[in-house]
Coordinates of C-alpha atoms in Angstrom, one line a residue:
Chain A
M1 CA 83.0 119.4 183.8
T2 CA 80.4 117.2 184.7
K3 CA 79.2 118.0 188.0
T4 CA 77.8 116.1 190.0
E5 CA 73.9 115.6 191.9
N6 CA 74.8 116.8 195.5
N7 CA 71.8 118.7 197.8
R8 CA 74.3 118.5 200.8
A9 CA 76.2 121.1 198.8
W10 CA 73.8 123.6 199.7
F11 CA 75.7 123.3 203.5
L12 CA 78.5 125.0 201.8
V13 CA 76.1 128.0 200.4
L14 CA 75.0 128.8 203.1
P15 CA 77.2 131.1 205.0
V16 CA 77.6 133.1 202.0
L17 CA 72.9 133.0 201.4
L18 CA 72.3 133.9 205.0
L19 CA 75.0 137.0 204.8
V20 CA 73.9 137.7 201.3
A21 CA 69.9 137.2 202.5
M22 CA 70.6 140.0 205.5
N23 CA 71.9 142.8 202.8
A24 CA 69.4 141.6 200.3
I25 CA 65.9 140.2 201.7
L26 CA 65.6 142.6 204.9
P27 CA 65.9 146.1 203.3
L28 CA 64.4 145.2 200.0
M29 CA 62.0 144.6 201.8
T30 CA 62.1 147.3 204.5
V31 CA 61.8 149.4 200.9
V32 CA 58.5 147.7 199.5
N33 CA 56.5 148.2 202.9
Y34 CA 57.7 152.0 202.1
S35 CA 56.3 151.7 198.7
L36 CA 53.0 151.2 199.4
Q37 CA 52.1 153.2 202.4
E38 CA 52.0 156.8 203.3
S39 CA 53.1 158.3 206.9
F40 CA 51.5 161.6 207.7
I41 CA 52.3 161.8 210.7
A42 CA 56.3 159.7 212.1
G43 CA 55.2 156.7 213.3
F44 CA 52.0 156.1 211.6
W45 CA 51.1 154.6 207.8
D46 CA 48.2 154.8 205.7
W47 CA 48.2 151.9 202.7
V48 CA 47.9 153.7 199.9
G49 CA 48.3 151.1 197.3
T50 CA 49.9 151.3 194.0
R51 CA 50.0 155.1 194.2
H52 CA 53.7 155.5 194.7
Y53 CA 54.3 153.9 191.7
Q54 CA 51.5 155.2 190.0
D55 CA 53.0 159.1 190.6
V56 CA 56.6 158.3 190.0
L57 CA 55.6 156.9 186.9
A58 CA 53.9 159.1 185.4
S59 CA 55.8 162.5 186.9
E60 CA 58.1 163.4 184.6
R61 CA 61.2 164.7 187.1
F62 CA 61.6 160.4 186.7
H63 CA 60.5 160.9 183.2
A64 CA 64.1 163.4 182.9
A65 CA 66.1 161.7 185.4
L66 CA 65.6 158.2 183.0
I67 CA 66.4 160.0 179.8
R68 CA 69.6 161.5 181.4
Q69 CA 70.2 157.9 182.3
F70 CA 70.2 156.0 180.0
A71 CA 71.9 159.4 177.3
F72 CA 74.6 159.3 180.0
T73 CA 75.1 155.5 180.3
F74 CA 74.9 155.1 176.3
I75 CA 77.9 157.9 176.0
I76 CA 80.1 156.3 177.9
L77 CA 79.4 152.6 176.5
I78 CA 80.4 154.1 173.1
I79 CA 82.8 155.3 173.7
E80 CA 84.7 153.4 177.3
V81 CA 84.5 149.8 174.9
P82 CA 85.7 151.2 171.5
L83 CA 88.7 153.0 173.3
G84 CA 89.3 150.1 176.0
V85 CA 90.0 147.9 173.1
A86 CA 92.5 149.7 170.6
V87 CA 93.8 149.8 173.8
A88 CA 94.3 146.6 174.3
L89 CA 95.6 146.1 171.1
A90 CA 98.0 148.3 170.2
M91 CA 99.9 147.6 174.4
P92 CA 102.7 145.5 174.4
K93 CA 102.3 142.3 175.0
K94 CA 104.5 140.7 177.7
G95 CA 107.7 141.4 179.4
A96 CA 108.4 144.8 181.2
W97 CA 106.2 147.8 179.6
A98 CA 103.3 145.6 180.1
S99 CA 103.6 145.3 183.6
L100 CA 103.8 148.9 184.1
C101 CA 100.8 150.0 181.7
L102 CA 98.9 147.9 183.5
V103 CA 99.8 149.0 186.7
L104 CA 99.8 152.7 185.6
M105 CA 95.7 151.8 183.4
A106 CA 94.4 149.9 187.3
L107 CA 95.2 152.6 189.0
P108 CA 92.1 155.3 188.4
L109 CA 90.2 152.1 189.3
L110 CA 91.1 152.2 193.0
I111 CA 90.9 155.2 194.4
P112 CA 88.1 156.3 196.0
W113 CA 84.7 157.6 194.4
N114 CA 84.3 160.8 196.3
V115 CA 88.4 161.1 195.3
V116 CA 87.7 160.5 191.2
G117 CA 85.1 163.0 192.1
A118 CA 87.1 165.7 194.0
I119 CA 90.2 165.0 191.4
W120 CA 88.0 166.1 188.3
N121 CA 86.5 169.3 190.9
I122 CA 89.9 170.6 191.0
F123 CA 91.5 168.8 187.6
A124 CA 88.2 171.2 185.9
L125 CA 87.8 174.5 187.7
P126 CA 88.1 177.0 185.3
E127 CA 90.5 179.7 186.6
I128 CA 93.2 176.7 188.5
G129 CA 92.6 173.9 187.0
L130 CA 94.4 172.3 183.5
L131 CA 91.7 171.1 182.3
G132 CA 89.4 174.6 182.8
W133 CA 92.0 176.5 182.2
G134 CA 93.4 175.1 179.2
L135 CA 89.9 175.4 177.7
N136 CA 89.2 178.9 178.5
A137 CA 92.7 179.3 177.4
L138 CA 92.3 178.3 173.5
G139 CA 89.2 180.5 174.1
F140 CA 86.3 177.7 174.3
D141 CA 83.6 179.2 176.4
Y142 CA 83.4 176.3 179.6
N143 CA 82.8 176.9 183.1
Y144 CA 81.0 173.5 184.1
T145 CA 79.5 175.0 187.7
N146 CA 77.2 177.0 185.6
Q147 CA 76.5 175.6 182.8
P148 CA 74.9 172.3 181.6
I149 CA 76.5 170.9 178.5
S150 CA 80.3 171.8 179.8
A151 CA 79.3 169.7 183.2
W152 CA 78.7 166.5 180.9
I153 CA 80.9 167.1 179.2
T154 CA 83.4 167.0 182.2
V155 CA 80.9 163.9 183.9
I156 CA 81.6 161.5 180.7
L157 CA 85.2 162.7 180.7
M158 CA 85.1 161.7 184.0
D159 CA 84.1 158.1 183.4
V160 CA 85.7 157.7 181.0
W161 CA 89.3 158.7 183.3
H162 CA 87.8 156.0 185.6
W163 CA 86.3 153.3 183.6
T164 CA 88.4 152.6 180.2
S165 CA 90.8 150.9 182.2
L166 CA 88.6 148.2 182.7
V167 CA 87.5 147.6 179.4
V168 CA 90.8 147.8 178.5
L169 CA 92.7 145.2 181.8
L170 CA 89.2 142.6 180.4
A171 CA 90.3 142.8 176.3
Y172 CA 93.9 142.4 177.4
A173 CA 93.2 139.0 179.0
G174 CA 90.9 137.8 176.5
L175 CA 93.9 138.8 174.4
Q176 CA 96.2 136.9 176.3
S177 CA 94.4 133.9 175.2
I178 CA 95.3 133.5 172.4
D179 CA 97.8 131.2 171.1
E180 CA 100.8 132.8 168.7
A181 CA 99.8 130.1 166.1
Y182 CA 96.4 131.5 164.5
Y183 CA 99.2 134.5 164.5
R184 CA 101.4 132.6 162.8
A185 CA 98.6 131.0 160.2
A186 CA 97.3 133.9 159.2
K187 CA 100.2 135.3 158.4
I188 CA 101.2 132.7 156.0
D189 CA 97.5 133.3 155.4
G190 CA 98.7 136.8 154.3
A191 CA 95.3 137.9 156.3
S192 CA 94.8 141.5 156.6
R193 CA 95.1 143.4 159.7
W194 CA 91.2 143.4 159.5
A195 CA 90.8 140.2 159.1
V196 CA 92.8 138.9 162.0
F197 CA 91.2 141.5 164.2
R198 CA 87.5 140.1 162.9
Y199 CA 88.5 136.4 162.8
I200 CA 90.8 135.5 165.6
Q201 CA 90.7 138.8 168.2
L202 CA 87.1 139.7 168.1
P203 CA 85.9 135.9 168.4
K204 CA 88.0 135.5 171.4
M205 CA 87.6 138.4 173.6
K206 CA 83.5 137.1 173.2
T207 CA 83.2 136.4 176.6
V208 CA 85.7 139.0 178.5
L209 CA 83.9 141.6 176.3
I210 CA 80.6 140.7 177.3
I211 CA 82.0 140.9 181.1
A212 CA 83.0 144.4 180.5
F213 CA 80.1 145.9 178.8
L214 CA 77.8 144.6 181.3
L215 CA 80.0 145.8 184.4
R216 CA 80.3 149.0 182.6
F217 CA 76.4 148.9 182.0
I218 CA 75.5 148.3 185.4
D219 CA 77.9 150.9 187.3
S220 CA 77.0 152.9 184.8
F221 CA 73.5 153.1 185.5
M222 CA 74.1 153.4 189.2
I223 CA 76.1 156.0 189.1
Y224 CA 76.6 158.6 192.6
T225 CA 79.0 159.6 194.2
E226 CA 81.7 160.9 191.8
P227 CA 79.0 163.2 189.7
F228 CA 77.1 163.2 192.9
V229 CA 81.0 165.3 194.1
L230 CA 81.6 166.8 190.6
T231 CA 78.3 168.4 189.7
G232 CA 76.3 167.9 192.4
G233 CA 73.8 166.9 190.2
G234 CA 73.4 170.4 188.8
P235 CA 73.8 172.8 187.2
G236 CA 69.5 173.1 187.9
N237 CA 69.0 169.4 187.4
A238 CA 71.5 168.9 184.3
T239 CA 73.5 166.1 185.5
T240 CA 70.9 164.5 188.1
F241 CA 71.4 161.3 187.8
L242 CA 68.3 158.5 189.1
S243 CA 70.6 157.2 191.9
I244 CA 70.9 161.3 192.7
D245 CA 67.4 161.8 192.3
L246 CA 66.9 158.8 193.3
V247 CA 69.2 159.8 197.1
K248 CA 67.7 163.7 196.1
A249 CA 63.7 162.3 197.6
A250 CA 64.7 159.6 200.2
V251 CA 67.4 162.2 201.9
G252 CA 66.9 165.4 201.2
E253 CA 63.0 166.2 200.3
F254 CA 61.8 163.2 203.5
N255 CA 59.7 161.3 200.9
L256 CA 59.6 157.3 201.7
G257 CA 57.0 156.4 199.7
I258 CA 57.8 157.9 196.8
A259 CA 62.2 157.5 196.4
A260 CA 60.7 153.7 198.1
A261 CA 58.8 153.0 194.7
M262 CA 61.5 154.4 192.4
S263 CA 63.6 152.1 194.0
I264 CA 62.1 149.0 192.9
I265 CA 61.1 150.2 189.5
Y266 CA 65.5 151.3 189.5
F267 CA 65.7 148.1 191.0
L268 CA 63.4 145.9 188.8
M269 CA 64.9 147.9 185.5
T270 CA 68.9 146.7 186.7
L271 CA 67.6 143.0 187.0
L272 CA 65.7 143.0 183.8
V273 CA 68.7 144.2 181.9
C274 CA 71.5 141.8 184.3
W275 CA 68.9 138.8 183.1
L276 CA 69.7 139.5 179.5
F277 CA 73.4 139.7 180.3
F278 CA 73.2 136.6 182.3
T279 CA 71.0 134.3 179.7
L280 CA 73.7 135.8 177.0
M281 CA 76.6 134.7 178.6
T282 CA 75.4 130.7 180.0
K283 CA 74.6 130.7 176.5
D284 CA 77.6 131.3 174.8
K285 CA 79.4 129.5 177.4
E286 CA 77.4 126.3 176.4
G287 CA 77.7 126.7 173.2
Q288 CA 82.0 126.5 174.6
A289 CA 81.8 123.3 175.4
Chain B
M1 CA 101.2 141.9 168.7
S2 CA 103.8 142.3 166.1
A3 CA 103.4 139.3 164.6
P4 CA 100.0 139.4 162.7
A5 CA 99.8 142.1 160.6
R6 CA 102.6 143.5 157.9
P7 CA 104.6 145.7 160.5
T8 CA 106.6 148.3 158.7
A9 CA 108.7 149.8 160.3
R10 CA 106.8 153.9 159.9
R11 CA 103.7 152.0 161.9
I12 CA 105.6 150.5 165.3
P13 CA 106.1 154.0 166.5
L14 CA 102.4 154.5 166.1
K15 CA 101.5 151.8 168.2
W16 CA 103.0 153.1 171.2
L17 CA 101.4 156.4 170.9
V18 CA 98.2 155.0 171.5
P19 CA 98.5 154.0 175.2
T20 CA 101.4 156.9 175.8
L21 CA 98.5 159.5 175.5
Y22 CA 95.8 156.7 177.2
I23 CA 98.9 156.9 180.6
L24 CA 99.1 161.0 179.9
F25 CA 95.5 161.7 180.0
L26 CA 95.3 159.7 183.5
M27 CA 97.8 160.8 184.7
L28 CA 97.0 164.0 184.5
P29 CA 94.4 164.6 187.0
I30 CA 96.8 162.9 189.4
Y31 CA 99.5 165.1 188.2
W32 CA 97.1 167.9 188.8
L33 CA 96.1 166.9 192.4
I34 CA 99.6 166.1 193.6
N35 CA 100.4 169.9 192.5
M36 CA 98.1 171.4 194.3
S37 CA 98.0 168.8 197.4
F38 CA 102.1 170.9 197.7
K39 CA 100.4 174.4 197.0
T40 CA 99.9 176.9 200.2
T41 CA 96.2 177.5 200.0
N42 CA 97.3 181.9 198.4
E43 CA 98.6 180.3 195.7
I44 CA 96.1 178.3 195.1
L45 CA 93.2 180.9 195.7
G46 CA 96.1 183.7 193.4
G47 CA 95.4 182.0 189.9
F48 CA 96.9 179.1 187.5
S49 CA 100.1 178.3 188.5
P50 CA 101.3 174.7 186.3
Y51 CA 104.1 173.5 189.0
P52 CA 103.8 174.5 193.4
K53 CA 106.5 177.9 193.2
N54 CA 106.1 177.6 197.4
F55 CA 106.7 174.1 197.8
T56 CA 105.3 173.4 201.1
V57 CA 104.0 170.0 202.9
D58 CA 102.2 171.3 205.4
S59 CA 99.6 170.0 204.2
Y60 CA 100.1 167.0 204.3
V61 CA 102.1 167.5 208.2
E62 CA 98.6 168.8 208.6
I63 CA 96.4 165.4 207.6
L64 CA 99.4 162.8 209.1
T65 CA 99.7 164.7 212.7
N66 CA 96.2 165.5 213.1
P67 CA 93.9 162.2 215.1
A68 CA 90.3 164.0 213.3
W69 CA 91.8 163.1 209.6
Y70 CA 94.3 160.2 210.1
M71 CA 92.0 158.3 212.2
G72 CA 89.8 158.5 208.3
Y73 CA 92.5 156.2 206.6
V74 CA 91.9 153.9 210.1
N75 CA 89.1 153.6 210.5
S76 CA 89.0 153.0 206.2
M77 CA 91.3 150.2 206.6
I78 CA 90.0 148.5 209.7
Y79 CA 86.1 147.7 207.5
V80 CA 88.2 147.1 203.9
V81 CA 90.3 144.5 205.9
L82 CA 87.3 142.4 207.9
N83 CA 84.6 142.9 204.6
T84 CA 87.5 141.6 202.4
V85 CA 88.5 138.3 205.5
I86 CA 84.4 137.9 205.8
S87 CA 83.6 137.7 202.2
V88 CA 87.2 136.2 201.1
T89 CA 86.6 133.4 203.9
V90 CA 82.7 132.5 203.3
A91 CA 83.1 132.5 199.2
L92 CA 85.7 129.8 199.5
P93 CA 83.7 126.8 200.3
A94 CA 80.3 128.3 198.5
A95 CA 82.0 128.2 195.2
Y96 CA 83.3 124.9 196.0
A97 CA 79.6 123.8 195.9
F98 CA 78.4 126.0 192.8
S99 CA 82.1 124.7 190.6
R100 CA 81.5 120.8 191.5
Y101 CA 78.5 120.0 192.5
R102 CA 74.5 120.2 191.2
F103 CA 72.3 120.9 194.0
M104 CA 68.0 122.4 194.0
G105 CA 68.1 125.7 192.7
D106 CA 71.7 126.5 192.1
K107 CA 71.1 128.1 188.7
H108 CA 68.7 129.9 190.4
L109 CA 70.8 130.8 193.3
F110 CA 74.1 132.1 191.3
F111 CA 71.8 134.6 189.4
W112 CA 70.2 135.8 192.7
L113 CA 73.3 136.2 194.3
L114 CA 75.3 138.4 191.1
T115 CA 71.5 140.9 190.7
N116 CA 73.4 142.0 194.3
R117 CA 76.7 142.8 192.9
M118 CA 73.9 144.8 190.4
A119 CA 72.1 146.4 193.0
P120 CA 71.9 150.1 193.1
P121 CA 73.4 151.4 197.2
A122 CA 71.4 154.3 196.6
V123 CA 68.4 151.5 196.6
F124 CA 69.6 149.8 200.3
V125 CA 71.0 153.1 202.3
L126 CA 68.3 154.1 203.9
P127 CA 67.0 150.7 205.1
F128 CA 70.5 150.0 205.3
V129 CA 71.0 152.6 208.1
E130 CA 67.3 151.0 209.4
L131 CA 68.2 147.3 209.7
Y132 CA 71.7 148.8 211.1
S133 CA 70.6 150.2 213.7
S134 CA 68.4 148.1 215.3
M135 CA 70.6 145.5 215.8
G136 CA 72.4 148.2 217.3
L137 CA 75.8 148.0 214.6
F138 CA 75.1 150.9 213.2
D139 CA 78.8 153.8 213.6
T140 CA 81.0 150.4 214.0
Y141 CA 83.0 148.8 211.4
W142 CA 81.3 146.0 211.6
A143 CA 77.8 147.8 210.4
V144 CA 79.7 148.8 207.1
A145 CA 81.8 145.7 206.9
L146 CA 79.0 143.7 206.8
A147 CA 77.1 146.0 204.5
H148 CA 79.7 145.8 202.0
C149 CA 79.6 142.0 201.6
L150 CA 76.2 142.8 200.1
F151 CA 77.9 143.7 196.2
N152 CA 81.4 141.7 197.7
I153 CA 80.8 137.9 198.3
P154 CA 78.2 138.0 195.2
L155 CA 81.5 138.6 193.9
A156 CA 83.8 136.8 195.1
V157 CA 82.1 133.8 194.5
W158 CA 82.2 134.2 190.9
I159 CA 85.4 135.0 190.5
L160 CA 86.9 131.7 192.9
E161 CA 84.3 129.8 190.5
G162 CA 85.8 130.6 187.7
F163 CA 89.4 129.5 189.0
M164 CA 88.8 126.2 191.0
S165 CA 86.3 125.2 187.7
G166 CA 89.9 125.5 186.5
V167 CA 91.1 122.6 188.6
P168 CA 90.3 119.4 187.4
K169 CA 88.2 117.5 189.3
E170 CA 90.1 113.7 189.6
I171 CA 92.8 115.8 191.8
D172 CA 89.3 116.3 194.5
E173 CA 88.5 112.3 193.8
T174 CA 92.2 111.5 193.9
A175 CA 92.7 113.5 197.9
Y176 CA 88.9 111.4 198.6
I177 CA 90.1 107.9 198.4
D178 CA 94.1 108.5 199.7
G179 CA 91.5 109.3 202.6
Y180 CA 91.7 112.9 203.2
S181 CA 88.3 113.9 205.0
F182 CA 87.0 117.2 203.2
P183 CA 88.2 120.0 205.3
K184 CA 91.7 118.6 205.4
F185 CA 91.3 118.3 201.7
F186 CA 89.9 121.3 200.7
V187 CA 93.6 123.5 203.1
K188 CA 95.9 121.4 202.5
I189 CA 95.4 120.7 199.1
F190 CA 93.2 122.5 197.1
M191 CA 93.5 125.9 198.6
P192 CA 97.3 126.2 197.5
L193 CA 96.1 124.9 194.0
I194 CA 94.0 128.5 193.9
A195 CA 96.0 130.7 195.5
S196 CA 96.5 133.2 193.1
G197 CA 93.0 133.1 192.8
I198 CA 91.8 133.5 196.0
G199 CA 95.0 136.4 195.8
V200 CA 92.8 137.9 193.1
T201 CA 89.4 137.8 194.5
A202 CA 91.5 139.2 197.6
F203 CA 92.2 141.9 196.0
F204 CA 88.7 142.9 194.3
C205 CA 87.1 143.2 197.2
F206 CA 89.4 145.1 199.4
M207 CA 88.8 147.1 195.8
F208 CA 84.8 147.4 195.3
S209 CA 85.2 148.2 200.0
W210 CA 87.6 150.9 199.8
V211 CA 86.5 152.4 196.6
E212 CA 82.6 152.5 197.7
M213 CA 81.4 155.9 200.3
L214 CA 77.8 156.8 199.2
L215 CA 76.6 153.6 202.4
A216 CA 80.4 153.6 204.4
K217 CA 79.5 157.2 204.7
N218 CA 76.2 156.6 205.5
L219 CA 76.2 153.7 208.1
T220 CA 79.3 156.0 210.1
T221 CA 78.4 159.2 212.3
V222 CA 81.5 159.8 214.4
A223 CA 83.4 156.3 215.6
A224 CA 83.9 154.9 212.3
K225 CA 83.6 157.7 209.6
P226 CA 85.6 157.1 207.1
I227 CA 88.4 159.2 205.6
A228 CA 85.8 160.2 202.2
A229 CA 83.0 161.6 205.4
V230 CA 86.2 163.3 206.7
M231 CA 86.9 165.2 203.3
T232 CA 83.3 166.1 202.7
R233 CA 83.5 167.8 206.0
T234 CA 86.5 169.9 205.2
A235 CA 85.1 170.6 201.6
S236 CA 81.5 172.3 203.4
T237 CA 82.6 173.2 206.7
S238 CA 86.6 175.0 206.7
G239 CA 86.1 177.1 203.3
Y240 CA 87.8 175.8 200.5
E241 CA 90.9 174.3 202.1
L242 CA 92.0 172.5 198.6
G243 CA 95.7 172.1 199.1
L244 CA 94.4 169.5 202.0
L245 CA 91.7 168.3 200.4
A246 CA 94.7 167.5 196.9
A247 CA 96.8 166.6 199.5
A248 CA 94.0 163.6 201.7
G249 CA 93.1 162.8 198.1
V250 CA 96.8 161.9 197.2
L251 CA 97.2 159.8 200.0
T252 CA 93.6 157.3 199.1
I253 CA 96.0 156.7 196.3
I254 CA 99.0 155.6 197.8
P255 CA 96.8 151.9 199.7
G256 CA 95.4 151.1 195.9
A257 CA 98.8 152.0 194.2
I258 CA 100.7 150.0 196.3
V259 CA 97.8 146.4 195.8
I260 CA 97.7 146.5 192.2
Y261 CA 101.2 147.1 192.5
F262 CA 101.4 142.8 194.0
V263 CA 98.8 141.8 192.1
R264 CA 100.3 142.9 188.7
N265 CA 100.4 139.6 187.3
Y266 CA 97.5 137.9 187.7
I267 CA 95.2 141.6 187.7
A268 CA 94.3 140.6 183.5
K269 CA 93.2 137.8 184.2
G270 CA 91.4 138.6 188.1
F271 CA 89.8 141.5 186.1
A272 CA 88.8 138.9 183.8
L273 CA 87.0 136.7 187.1
G274 CA 89.4 133.9 186.2
R275 CA 87.1 133.2 182.7
V276 CA 89.6 133.9 180.4

């Protein structure tokens, strides 16, 4: 669609701009403020320049949280994206069964995040939870409250349970947009199942899969509530991801300067990834036009 | 999916297996929650049992009769609805501007809006508490409703823009020639055309405000406390009230389930943000 040049359109955007700016810019400036100063006595601030940033970037604790964060995001992406696509491909295409599948699959997405944590907490309890009891009955030594490996498995299973449906729904929406004629043509040509997937379904799903990838990356990168309720970041620091570490520093230890510097670094990382994806997406859109 | 490959009679049952197993995996933890919610505390602590032996609804009765509990649901509902209304209302004209006009800095503005959908709430917790305290809104529905605008408005603009771009521009032009003013055209002609898009957008705003707990919990103490905070308190102070916790959890799933049922035919398109 060709758009008309019209600078008065700013008036239509103004309410959004004001509301989001109030929520985004003021708090961000507060954080920047904290990150450059040090408070020894309440109410008195000393300028410390970039010292907090240097401290954070050099601290092993931050590195460890960052590595855990990337490991977690990487693992859930390589599980959730292929699994979601596979489920979407195998789902009924339309009719009552498709509706039923969609409703049931969307259910985990609408459960408050602390309840997701609570559900898995109960489900995985070693003595009375179905998962914990089952695994132990099968002879595995499983206890997510004191074994890092068990805790990781539980947190990853929980995230797969919680978010794979998002990928399914997106991929399903992409598949819905494919015209039946393509499949008939492929059948006449005697195309294999793989060829149909590779040359018809995958290209059509490209945009939605980029969105799925982006949303899953960003949301898993800022994950807080679910692992916090499930494991509290433990055992030890085994499942302390960036957000949990940040809240620990800010609220738990009241280390405002350090927490603020961490926030800014964290935010810049998210912003960079966001920009990369956004460029990819708009390029893709222009390519289609 | 039956057309593309060369489906043989043997392969069809296998195809059903994937979604069936997946849904089974989704339902098991929920079943376990429901199972726990109907057990007595003694039975829960007594050991493993796959279904409630002494079936009881005590936990539900306690939640539905004790204001400390049910007010949590009422509070959550109020700020979620407030937020949904605010987000959709301000996002409608903005999305129209982005879908129809080019203006100074439009692309930058759009990107900046999106970055806020991606800002980690943990970064904003403390500054938000300060900001809303200084505005005198701390521990009110408004604080949470406005704070959730941070990620819901960008999302609403994004989804609505997708739906609006699907409406041909000729419709706008014809209406203007027919003498419609912008507000009249927008409400009388344009909004009915994208009604399903507005529905999907409202659904998403509802969803993300309903599930977000970090900000909601920290911006309230007593008067506007969401159900999540009530649950946390129970878990920590009165020992191991698993039955109550489970029943409260089940009750938080119900509003979502009802909302999903209503939008089930649009949900896939909405998740694709109107871009399919």
